[in-house]
Coordinates of N, CA and C in Angstrom, one line a residue:
M4 N -13.5 -18.0 -24.7 CA -12.6 -19.1 -24.3 C -13.1 -19.8 -22.7
F5 N -12.8 -19.0 -22.1 CA -13.1 -19.4 -20.5 C -14.5 -18.5 -20.2
G6 N -15.3 -19.1 -19.4 CA -16.4 -18.4 -19.2 C -16.5 -17.7 -17.9
F7 N -15.6 -16.7 -17.8 CA -15.6 -15.8 -16.6 C -15.5 -14.5 -17.1
P8 N -16.1 -13.3 -16.5 CA -15.9 -12.0 -17.0 C -14.6 -11.5 -16.5
A9 N -14.2 -10.4 -17.0 CA -13.2 -9.4 -16.5 C -13.6 -8.8 -15.1
P10 N -12.8 -8.5 -14.3 CA -13.1 -8.2 -12.8 C -13.7 -6.7 -12.9
A11 N -14.7 -6.4 -12.1 CA -15.4 -5.1 -12.2 C -14.3 -4.1 -11.4
A12 N -14.5 -2.8 -11.3 CA -13.6 -2.1 -10.9 C -14.2 -1.8 -9.4
H13 N -13.6 -2.5 -8.5 CA -13.8 -2.2 -7.1 C -12.5 -2.1 -6.3
W14 N -12.6 -1.5 -5.0 CA -11.4 -1.2 -4.3 C -10.7 -2.4 -4.1
D15 N -11.4 -3.5 -3.5 CA -10.7 -4.7 -3.2 C -9.9 -5.5 -4.4
G16 N -10.4 -4.8 -5.6 CA -9.8 -5.6 -6.7 C -8.5 -5.0 -7.2
L17 N -8.1 -3.7 -6.5 CA -7.0 -3.1 -7.0 C -5.7 -4.1 -6.5
V18 N -4.6 -4.2 -7.5 CA -3.4 -4.9 -7.0 C -2.6 -4.0 -6.1
Q19 N -2.3 -4.7 -4.9 CA -1.6 -3.7 -3.9 C -0.4 -4.4 -3.7
G20 N 0.8 -3.5 -3.4 CA 2.1 -3.8 -3.0 C 3.1 -2.8 -2.7
P21 N 4.4 -2.9 -2.6 CA 5.3 -1.8 -2.2 C 5.2 -0.7 -3.4
H22 N 4.8 -1.0 -4.5 CA 4.9 -0.1 -5.6 C 3.7 0.9 -5.4
N23 N 2.7 0.5 -4.7 CA 1.4 1.5 -4.9 C 0.8 1.9 -3.3
A24 N 1.4 0.8 -2.4 CA 0.7 0.8 -1.0 C 0.4 2.2 -0.5
A25 N 1.4 3.4 -0.6 CA 1.3 4.5 0.0 C 0.3 5.5 -0.7
A26 N 0.4 5.3 -2.2 CA -0.6 5.9 -3.1 C -2.2 5.5 -2.7
L27 N -2.4 4.2 -2.6 CA -3.7 3.8 -2.2 C -4.2 3.9 -0.8
R28 N -3.1 4.0 0.1 CA -3.5 4.2 1.5 C -3.9 5.8 1.7
L29 N -3.3 6.7 0.8 CA -3.6 8.0 0.8 C -5.0 8.4 0.0
A30 N -5.1 7.7 -1.1 CA -6.4 7.8 -1.7 C -7.6 7.3 -1.0
G31 N -7.3 6.2 -0.4 CA -8.4 5.4 0.3 C -9.0 6.3 1.4
R32 N -8.4 7.3 2.0 CA -8.9 8.1 3.1 C -9.0 9.5 3.0
P33 N -9.9 9.8 2.2 CA -10.2 11.4 1.6 C -10.3 12.2 2.9
E34 N -11.1 11.5 4.0 CA -11.3 12.3 5.0 C -10.1 12.9 6.1
D35 N -8.9 12.2 5.6 CA -7.6 12.5 6.3 C -6.8 13.4 5.3
W36 N -7.1 13.9 4.0 CA -6.3 14.6 3.2 C -6.0 16.0 3.8
A37 N -4.8 16.4 3.6 CA -4.3 17.8 4.1 C -5.2 18.7 3.3
T38 N -5.5 18.7 2.1 CA -6.4 19.6 1.1 C -7.5 19.1 0.5
P39 N -8.3 19.5 0.0 CA -9.5 18.9 -0.5 C -9.3 18.2 -1.7
V40 N -8.0 18.5 -2.4 CA -7.3 18.0 -3.9 C -6.3 17.1 -3.6
L41 N -6.4 15.9 -4.2 CA -5.3 15.0 -4.3 C -5.1 14.7 -5.6
C42 N -3.7 14.3 -6.0 CA -3.4 13.8 -7.4 C -2.6 12.7 -7.2
I43 N -3.2 11.5 -8.0 CA -2.3 10.1 -8.1 C -1.6 10.1 -9.5
T44 N -0.5 9.8 -9.3 CA 0.3 9.8 -10.8 C 0.9 8.3 -10.7
G45 N 1.2 7.9 -12.2 CA 1.8 6.7 -12.3 C 2.2 6.5 -13.6
P46 N 3.1 5.4 -13.9 CA 3.5 5.2 -15.3 C 2.3 4.8 -16.4
A47 N 2.4 4.8 -17.6 CA 1.5 4.3 -18.5 C 1.0 2.8 -18.2
R48 N -0.3 2.7 -18.3 CA -0.9 1.5 -18.2 C -0.7 0.8 -16.8
C49 N -0.7 1.7 -15.7 CA -0.4 1.3 -14.4 C -1.8 1.0 -13.7
G50 N -2.8 1.4 -14.2 CA -4.2 1.2 -13.9 C -4.8 2.3 -13.1
L51 N -4.5 3.5 -13.6 CA -4.9 4.7 -13.1 C -6.5 4.8 -13.2
T52 N -7.0 4.4 -14.6 CA -8.5 4.4 -14.7 C -9.2 3.5 -13.8
Y53 N -8.6 2.3 -13.8 CA -9.3 1.4 -12.8 C -9.3 2.0 -11.4
L54 N -8.2 2.6 -10.9 CA -8.3 3.3 -9.7 C -9.3 4.3 -9.5
A55 N -9.5 5.0 -10.6 CA -10.6 6.3 -10.8 C -11.8 5.8 -10.5
E56 N -12.0 4.6 -11.2 CA -13.5 4.0 -11.5 C -13.5 3.3 -9.9
A57 N -12.6 2.6 -9.3 CA -12.8 2.0 -8.1 C -13.2 3.2 -7.0
W58 N -12.2 4.2 -6.7 CA -12.6 5.2 -6.1 C -13.9 5.7 -6.0
A59 N -14.4 6.1 -7.3 CA -15.9 6.5 -7.6 C -16.9 5.5 -7.0
A60 N -16.7 4.2 -7.3 CA -17.7 3.4 -6.6 C -17.5 3.3 -5.2
R61 N -16.3 3.4 -4.5 CA -16.3 3.3 -3.0 C -17.1 4.4 -2.5
F62 N -16.7 5.7 -3.1 CA -17.0 6.9 -2.1 C -18.3 7.6 -2.9
G63 N -19.0 6.9 -3.8 CA -20.2 7.6 -4.8 C -19.8 8.7 -5.3
A64 N -18.6 9.1 -5.9 CA -18.0 10.1 -6.7 C -18.6 10.3 -8.1
E65 N -18.5 11.4 -8.5 CA -18.6 11.8 -9.9 C -17.4 11.4 -10.5
L66 N -17.4 10.5 -11.6 CA -16.2 10.2 -12.6 C -16.2 11.0 -13.8
I67 N -15.3 11.7 -14.0 CA -15.2 12.7 -15.1 C -14.0 12.5 -15.8
E68 N -14.0 12.0 -17.3 CA -12.8 12.0 -18.0 C -12.1 13.4 -18.4
G69 N -10.8 13.4 -17.9 CA -10.2 14.8 -18.2 C -10.6 15.7 -19.6
P70 N -10.5 15.0 -20.6 CA -10.7 15.9 -21.8 C -12.1 16.2 -21.9
L71 N -13.1 15.7 -21.1 CA -14.4 16.1 -21.5 C -14.8 16.9 -20.3
L72 N -14.0 17.2 -19.4 CA -14.3 18.3 -18.4 C -15.3 19.2 -18.7
A73 N -15.1 20.3 -19.4 CA -15.8 21.3 -19.8 C -17.4 21.0 -20.1
K74 N -17.2 20.0 -20.9 CA -18.7 19.4 -21.4 C -19.5 18.7 -20.3
T75 N -18.9 18.0 -19.4 CA -19.4 17.1 -18.6 C -20.0 18.1 -17.3
V76 N -18.9 19.0 -16.8 CA -19.3 19.8 -15.8 C -20.0 21.2 -16.3
K77 N -21.3 21.3 -16.4 CA -22.0 22.4 -16.9 C -22.2 23.4 -15.8
S78 N -22.4 23.0 -14.5 CA -22.5 23.9 -13.3 C -21.7 23.3 -12.0
P79 N -20.5 23.7 -12.1 CA -19.5 23.2 -11.1 C -19.9 23.4 -9.5
S80 N -20.9 24.3 -9.4 CA -21.5 24.6 -8.2 C -22.2 23.5 -7.5
V81 N -22.9 22.6 -8.4 CA -23.7 21.4 -7.9 C -22.7 20.3 -7.3
L82 N -21.3 20.5 -7.6 CA -20.5 19.4 -6.9 C -19.7 19.9 -5.8
A83 N -19.9 21.0 -5.3 CA -19.1 21.5 -4.3 C -19.1 20.7 -2.9
E84 N -20.0 20.0 -2.6 CA -20.1 19.2 -1.5 C -19.8 17.7 -2.0
A85 N -19.6 17.5 -3.3 CA -19.6 16.0 -3.7 C -18.0 15.3 -3.6
H86 N -17.7 14.3 -3.8 CA -16.5 13.6 -4.1 C -16.6 13.6 -5.7
V87 N -15.4 14.0 -6.3 CA -15.3 14.2 -7.6 C -13.9 13.4 -7.9
V88 N -13.9 12.7 -9.1 CA -12.5 12.2 -9.7 C -12.6 12.5 -10.9
I89 N -11.3 13.1 -11.5 CA -11.1 13.5 -12.9 C -9.8 12.5 -13.4
D90 N -10.3 11.4 -14.1 CA -9.2 10.8 -14.8 C -8.4 11.4 -16.0
D91 N -7.2 11.2 -16.0 CA -6.5 11.7 -17.2 C -6.5 13.2 -17.0
A92 N -6.4 13.8 -15.6 CA -6.7 15.3 -15.4 C -5.7 16.4 -16.2
D93 N -4.5 15.8 -16.3 CA -3.6 16.6 -17.2 C -4.2 16.9 -18.8
L94 N -5.3 16.1 -19.1 CA -5.7 16.3 -20.3 C -6.8 17.1 -20.3
S95 N -7.2 17.8 -19.2 CA -8.3 18.7 -18.8 C -8.0 20.1 -19.0
L96 N -6.8 20.4 -19.5 CA -6.5 21.7 -19.3 C -6.8 22.5 -20.8
G97 N -6.0 23.4 -21.1 CA -6.3 24.4 -22.2 C -7.8 24.9 -22.0
R98 N -8.7 24.8 -22.6 CA -9.9 25.7 -22.6 C -10.7 25.1 -21.3
N99 N -10.5 24.0 -20.6 CA -10.8 23.6 -19.5 C -10.3 24.0 -18.2
E100 N -9.3 25.0 -18.3 CA -8.6 25.6 -17.1 C -9.7 26.3 -16.1
D101 N -10.4 27.1 -16.7 CA -11.3 27.9 -15.7 C -12.2 26.9 -15.0
V102 N -12.7 25.8 -15.6 CA -13.5 24.8 -15.0 C -12.7 24.3 -14.1
L103 N -11.6 23.9 -14.1 CA -10.9 23.1 -13.0 C -10.8 24.0 -11.8
V104 N -10.4 25.3 -12.1 CA -10.1 26.2 -11.0 C -11.3 26.4 -10.4
S105 N -12.6 26.7 -10.9 CA -13.7 26.8 -10.4 C -14.0 25.6 -9.5
L106 N -13.9 24.5 -10.0 CA -14.3 23.1 -9.3 C -13.4 23.1 -7.9
M107 N -12.1 23.4 -8.2 CA -11.3 23.1 -7.0 C -11.5 24.3 -6.0
N108 N -11.9 25.3 -6.2 CA -12.4 26.5 -5.4 C -13.6 26.2 -4.8
L109 N -14.7 25.7 -5.4 CA -16.1 25.3 -4.9 C -16.1 23.9 -3.9
I110 N -15.1 23.1 -4.5 CA -15.0 21.9 -3.4 C -14.3 22.4 -2.2
A111 N -13.3 23.2 -2.3 CA -12.5 23.5 -1.1 C -13.4 24.1 0.0
A112 N -14.4 25.0 -0.7 CA -15.3 25.8 0.1 C -16.5 24.8 0.6
G113 N -16.9 23.9 -0.1 CA -18.1 23.3 0.3 C -17.9 21.9 0.8
G114 N -16.6 21.5 1.3 CA -16.3 20.3 1.8 C -16.2 19.1 1.2
G115 N -16.2 19.1 -0.2 CA -16.0 18.0 -1.0 C -14.8 17.4 -1.2
R116 N -14.3 16.6 -1.9 CA -13.1 16.0 -2.2 C -12.9 15.9 -3.6
L117 N -11.5 16.0 -4.3 CA -11.5 16.1 -5.8 C -10.1 15.2 -5.8
L118 N -10.1 14.1 -6.5 CA -9.2 13.4 -6.6 C -8.7 13.5 -8.5
L119 N -7.6 13.6 -8.7 CA -7.0 13.7 -9.9 C -6.1 12.5 -10.2
T120 N -6.1 12.2 -11.3 CA -5.3 11.1 -11.7 C -4.4 11.6 -13.0
A121 N -3.1 11.0 -13.2 CA -2.5 11.5 -14.4 C -1.1 10.8 -14.5
H122 N -0.5 10.8 -15.6 CA 0.7 10.1 -15.7 C 2.0 11.0 -15.6
R123 N 1.7 12.3 -15.3 CA 2.6 13.4 -15.1 C 2.3 14.0 -13.8
A124 N 3.4 14.2 -13.0 CA 3.1 15.2 -11.7 C 2.6 16.3 -12.2
P125 N 1.7 16.9 -11.4 CA 1.0 18.3 -11.8 C 2.1 19.4 -11.9
S126 N 3.2 19.3 -11.4 CA 4.1 20.5 -11.7 C 4.7 20.3 -13.0
Q127 N 4.4 19.2 -13.8 CA 4.8 19.2 -15.2 C 4.1 19.5 -16.2
W128 N 2.6 19.6 -15.7 CA 1.4 19.9 -16.5 C 1.6 21.3 -17.3
R129 N 1.3 21.4 -18.6 CA 1.6 22.7 -19.3 C 0.1 23.5 -19.1
V130 N 0.4 24.5 -18.2 CA -0.8 25.4 -17.9 C -0.4 26.8 -18.3
A131 N -1.8 27.4 -18.8 CA -1.6 28.8 -18.9 C -1.9 29.8 -17.9
S132 N -2.8 29.5 -17.3 CA -3.0 30.1 -16.2 C -2.1 30.3 -14.8
P133 N -1.5 31.3 -14.5 CA -0.7 31.3 -13.4 C -1.2 31.1 -12.0
D134 N -2.5 31.2 -11.9 CA -3.2 30.7 -10.6 C -3.1 29.4 -10.6
L135 N -3.6 28.7 -11.7 CA -3.6 27.1 -11.8 C -2.4 26.4 -11.6
R136 N -1.3 27.1 -12.2 CA -0.1 26.5 -12.1 C 0.5 26.5 -10.7
S137 N 0.1 27.7 -10.2 CA 0.5 27.8 -8.5 C -0.1 26.7 -7.7
R138 N -1.4 26.3 -7.9 CA -2.2 25.5 -7.3 C -1.7 24.1 -7.4
L139 N -1.4 23.6 -8.6 CA -1.1 22.3 -9.2 C 0.2 22.1 -8.4
K140 N 1.2 23.0 -8.4 CA 2.4 22.7 -7.8 C 2.6 22.5 -6.4
A141 N 1.6 23.0 -5.6 CA 1.4 22.8 -4.1 C 0.6 21.7 -3.9
L142 N 0.1 20.7 -4.9 CA -0.9 19.6 -4.5 C 0.0 18.5 -4.0
P143 N -0.7 18.1 -3.0 CA -0.1 16.7 -2.5 C -0.3 15.5 -3.6
V144 N 0.9 14.7 -3.5 CA 0.9 13.8 -4.9 C 1.0 12.3 -4.3
G145 N 0.4 11.4 -4.6 CA 0.7 10.1 -4.3 C 1.1 9.4 -5.6
E146 N 2.2 8.6 -5.6 CA 2.8 8.1 -6.7 C 3.0 6.7 -7.0
I147 N 2.3 6.2 -7.9 CA 2.4 4.6 -8.3 C 3.9 4.3 -8.9
G148 N 4.4 3.5 -8.2 CA 5.8 3.2 -9.2 C 5.7 1.8 -10.0
M149 N 6.9 1.5 -10.4 CA 7.0 0.1 -11.0 C 6.6 -1.0 -10.1
P150 N 6.0 -2.0 -10.9 CA 5.7 -3.3 -9.8 C 7.0 -4.2 -9.5
D151 N 6.9 -4.8 -8.3 CA 7.7 -5.8 -7.9 C 7.2 -7.1 -8.6
E152 N 8.0 -8.1 -8.2 CA 7.6 -9.5 -8.9 C 6.3 -10.0 -8.4
E153 N 5.9 -9.6 -7.1 CA 4.7 -10.1 -6.7 C 3.7 -9.0 -7.4
G154 N 3.8 -8.0 -7.4 CA 2.9 -7.1 -8.2 C 2.8 -7.4 -9.6
L155 N 3.9 -7.8 -10.3 CA 3.8 -8.3 -11.6 C 3.2 -9.5 -11.7
R156 N 3.2 -10.6 -10.9 CA 2.4 -11.8 -11.1 C 0.9 -11.3 -10.8
A157 N 0.6 -10.6 -10.0 CA -0.9 -10.2 -9.7 C -1.3 -9.6 -10.9
R158 N -0.5 -8.7 -11.8 CA -1.1 -7.9 -13.0 C -1.3 -8.9 -14.2
L159 N -0.4 -10.0 -14.1 CA -0.5 -10.9 -15.2 C -1.7 -11.5 -15.2
V160 N -2.1 -12.1 -13.9 CA -3.6 -12.8 -13.8 C -4.6 -12.0 -14.0
L161 N -4.7 -10.6 -13.8 CA -5.7 -9.7 -13.9 C -5.6 -9.4 -15.7
A162 N -4.7 -9.3 -16.3 CA -4.4 -9.0 -17.6 C -5.0 -10.2 -18.3
A163 N -4.7 -11.6 -17.7 CA -5.2 -12.5 -18.5 C -6.6 -12.6 -18.5
E164 N -7.4 -12.4 -17.3 CA -8.7 -12.4 -16.8 C -9.5 -11.5 -17.9
R165 N -8.8 -10.2 -18.1 CA -9.5 -9.3 -19.1 C -9.7 -9.7 -20.5
R166 N -8.6 -10.9 -20.9 CA -8.7 -11.4 -22.1 C -9.4 -12.8 -22.1
F167 N -10.1 -13.2 -21.0 CA -10.8 -14.4 -20.8 C -9.6 -15.6 -21.0
L168 N -8.5 -15.2 -20.4 CA -7.4 -16.5 -20.6 C -7.2 -16.8 -18.9
R169 N -6.6 -18.0 -18.8 CA -6.1 -18.3 -17.5 C -4.9 -18.8 -17.6
L170 N -3.7 -18.4 -16.8 CA -2.4 -18.6 -16.7 C -2.2 -19.6 -15.7
S171 N -1.6 -21.0 -15.9 CA -1.5 -21.8 -14.8 C -0.1 -21.2 -13.9
Q172 N 0.0 -21.6 -12.7 CA 1.1 -21.4 -11.9 C 2.5 -21.6 -12.3
E173 N 2.5 -22.7 -13.2 CA 3.9 -23.1 -13.9 C 4.1 -22.1 -14.8
T174 N 3.2 -21.6 -15.6 CA 3.5 -20.6 -16.5 C 3.7 -19.2 -15.9
L175 N 3.2 -18.9 -15.0 CA 3.3 -17.5 -14.0 C 4.8 -17.7 -13.4
N176 N 5.1 -18.9 -12.8 CA 6.5 -19.2 -12.3 C 7.5 -18.7 -13.3
Y177 N 7.2 -19.2 -14.6 CA 8.4 -18.8 -15.7 C 8.3 -17.5 -16.0
L178 N 7.2 -16.9 -16.1 CA 7.1 -15.5 -16.7 C 7.6 -14.6 -15.8
V179 N 7.4 -14.5 -14.4 CA 7.7 -13.5 -13.5 C 9.1 -13.2 -13.4
P180 N 10.0 -14.1 -13.3 CA 11.6 -13.8 -13.3 C 12.0 -13.2 -14.8
R181 N 11.2 -13.3 -15.7 CA 11.8 -13.0 -17.1 C 11.2 -11.9 -17.7
L182 N 9.9 -11.5 -17.5 CA 9.3 -10.3 -17.9 C 9.8 -9.1 -17.4
E183 N 9.9 -8.1 -18.0 CA 10.5 -6.8 -17.5 C 9.4 -6.1 -16.4
L184 N 9.8 -5.7 -15.5 CA 9.1 -5.0 -14.5 C 8.4 -3.9 -14.8
A185 N 7.4 -4.0 -15.5 CA 6.8 -2.7 -16.1 C 5.4 -3.0 -16.6
Y186 N 4.4 -2.2 -16.4 CA 3.1 -2.2 -17.0 C 3.0 -2.6 -18.3
D187 N 3.7 -1.7 -19.1 CA 3.7 -1.8 -20.6 C 4.1 -3.3 -21.0
A188 N 4.9 -3.8 -20.1 CA 5.7 -5.1 -20.7 C 4.3 -6.3 -20.6
V189 N 3.7 -6.1 -19.3 CA 2.7 -7.1 -19.1 C 1.6 -7.0 -20.2
E190 N 1.1 -5.7 -20.6 CA 0.1 -5.6 -21.6 C 0.5 -6.0 -22.9
S191 N 1.7 -5.6 -23.2 CA 2.1 -6.0 -24.5 C 2.4 -7.6 -24.6
F192 N 2.7 -8.2 -23.7 CA 2.9 -9.5 -23.6 C 1.6 -10.3 -23.7
M193 N 0.7 -9.9 -23.0 CA -0.6 -10.5 -23.0 C -1.4 -10.3 -24.2
D194 N -1.1 -9.1 -25.0 CA -1.7 -8.8 -26.1 C -1.2 -9.9 -27.1
R195 N 0.0 -10.0 -27.1 CA 0.5 -10.9 -28.1 C 0.4 -12.5 -27.8
L196 N 0.3 -12.9 -26.5 CA -0.2 -14.2 -26.0 C -1.7 -14.5 -26.5
S197 N -2.4 -13.5 -26.2 CA -4.0 -13.7 -26.6 C -4.2 -13.8 -28.0
A198 N -3.5 -13.1 -29.0 CA -3.4 -13.2 -30.3 C -2.9 -14.5 -30.7
S199 N -1.9 -15.1 -30.1 CA -1.3 -16.4 -30.5 C -2.4 -17.6 -30.1
V200 N -3.0 -17.4 -28.9 CA -4.0 -18.1 -28.5 C -5.1 -18.2 -29.5
S201 N -5.6 -17.2 -30.0 CA -6.7 -17.2 -31.1 C -6.3 -17.9 -32.4
D202 N -5.0 -17.6 -32.9 CA -4.4 -18.0 -34.0 C -4.3 -19.5 -33.9
A203 N -4.0 -20.1 -32.8 CA -3.5 -21.5 -32.7 C -4.7 -22.2 -32.2
D204 N -5.7 -21.5 -31.5 CA -7.0 -22.0 -31.0 C -6.7 -23.1 -29.9
R205 N -5.7 -22.7 -29.0 CA -5.3 -23.4 -27.9 C -5.1 -22.6 -26.8
A206 N -5.0 -23.3 -25.7 CA -5.0 -22.4 -24.3 C -3.5 -22.0 -24.2
P207 N -3.4 -20.9 -23.3 CA -2.1 -20.4 -23.2 C -1.0 -21.3 -22.4
S208 N -0.5 -22.2 -23.1 CA 0.4 -23.5 -22.2 C 1.6 -22.5 -22.1
L209 N 2.5 -23.3 -21.2 CA 4.0 -22.9 -21.0 C 4.8 -22.8 -22.4
P210 N 4.7 -23.6 -23.0 CA 5.6 -23.5 -24.3 C 5.1 -22.5 -25.1
L211 N 3.7 -22.1 -25.5 CA 3.2 -21.2 -26.0 C 3.7 -19.8 -25.4
A212 N 3.6 -19.8 -24.0 CA 4.0 -18.5 -23.3 C 5.6 -18.1 -23.6
R213 N 6.4 -19.5 -23.4 CA 7.8 -19.3 -23.7 C 8.0 -18.6 -25.2
S214 N 7.3 -19.2 -25.9 CA 7.7 -18.7 -27.5 C 7.5 -17.3 -27.6
V215 N 6.2 -16.9 -27.3 CA 5.8 -15.5 -27.3 C 6.9 -14.7 -26.6
L216 N 7.2 -14.9 -25.4 CA 8.4 -14.1 -24.8 C 9.4 -14.0 -25.6
E217 N 10.2 -15.1 -26.0 CA 11.3 -15.1 -26.7 C 11.2 -14.4 -28.1
R218 N 10.0 -14.4 -28.8 CA 9.9 -13.5 -29.9 C 9.7 -12.0 -29.5
M219 N 9.2 -11.7 -28.3 CA 9.4 -10.3 -27.9 C 10.8 -9.8 -27.6
G220 N 11.6 -10.8 -27.4 CA 13.1 -10.3 -27.0 C 13.7 -10.4 -28.1
R221 N 13.2 -10.5 -29.5 CA 14.1 -10.4 -30.6 C 14.2 -9.0 -30.8
P222 N 15.2 -8.7 -31.8 CA 15.4 -7.2 -32.0 C 14.3 -6.5 -32.7
D223 N 13.6 -7.3 -33.6 CA 12.9 -6.7 -34.6 C 11.4 -7.1 -34.1
G224 N 11.3 -7.7 -32.8 CA 9.9 -8.0 -32.2 C 9.1 -8.8 -33.0
D225 N 9.8 -9.9 -33.7 CA 9.0 -10.5 -34.8 C 7.9 -11.3 -34.1
D226 N 6.8 -11.4 -34.5 CA 5.8 -12.3 -34.0 C 5.3 -13.5 -34.9
E227 N 6.3 -13.7 -36.0 CA 5.8 -14.7 -36.9 C 6.7 -16.1 -36.4
G228 N 6.0 -17.2 -36.8 CA 6.6 -18.5 -36.5 C 5.8 -19.0 -35.4

C-alpha cells in the first residue's frame, strides 16, 4: 500500500519513555551490570523480541530463541567471553536447564554478558533444578511497564509501519486518549484496522479508525459492518 519497509531492529528504533527508560538504560550498559547476567521482563507484545534483536545488533551478541537453546548451543564454552541474549528465556527450561546453568557459569568466568528476556520475572519461572532456581531468584531484573500516552502514540506509529500503513496526526490524536494503554490493545486495533483497510481498499482514515475502535468496544467485539 505504501512503499516503505517495517523498521529494522536497532537500538535507536526502540520506543523509549517512562515505561521502559530504566530497563533500557540498564540493558544498554552491560559493562556496568552488577552481575554478568541480567533479565528484562515485560507484558505480552511489549517488544521484548525487538529489544533482544536490537541488543544483539548493538553489541554483536549471539541471539538465541529460548525454546531452541539446547539445539543452538552445542558447545557453551565457545560463548564464555561473548555477549549472548536469550529471547523468551523462561521457555528455555525443562531439558535445557543444564545448558542454561553451564552458560551462566561459563559467561561469569569468561567475562561475557548474558541478557535474558521473558514475560515473567525469573523468580516465577518453573524450574526443577534447585541450583538454577536460586540463581534466577538472585538475578537483577529490569522491568518494562505499560506505556503512557506518548509511548502509546509511538507504538501506534511503529505498528502501522509494520503493516505498511500510515496514520495521520488527526487519527493519532483521536486514538491516543481513547485506546487502552496496553500493548495488546495497540496490536489488536492495528490488526483490525489493517484488515478493514484491505477489505475496503482505502487508506486508514479517521472515520475508518473510529469505526474500528467502536467495534472493538462492543461486548461481542463484532467486526462486521
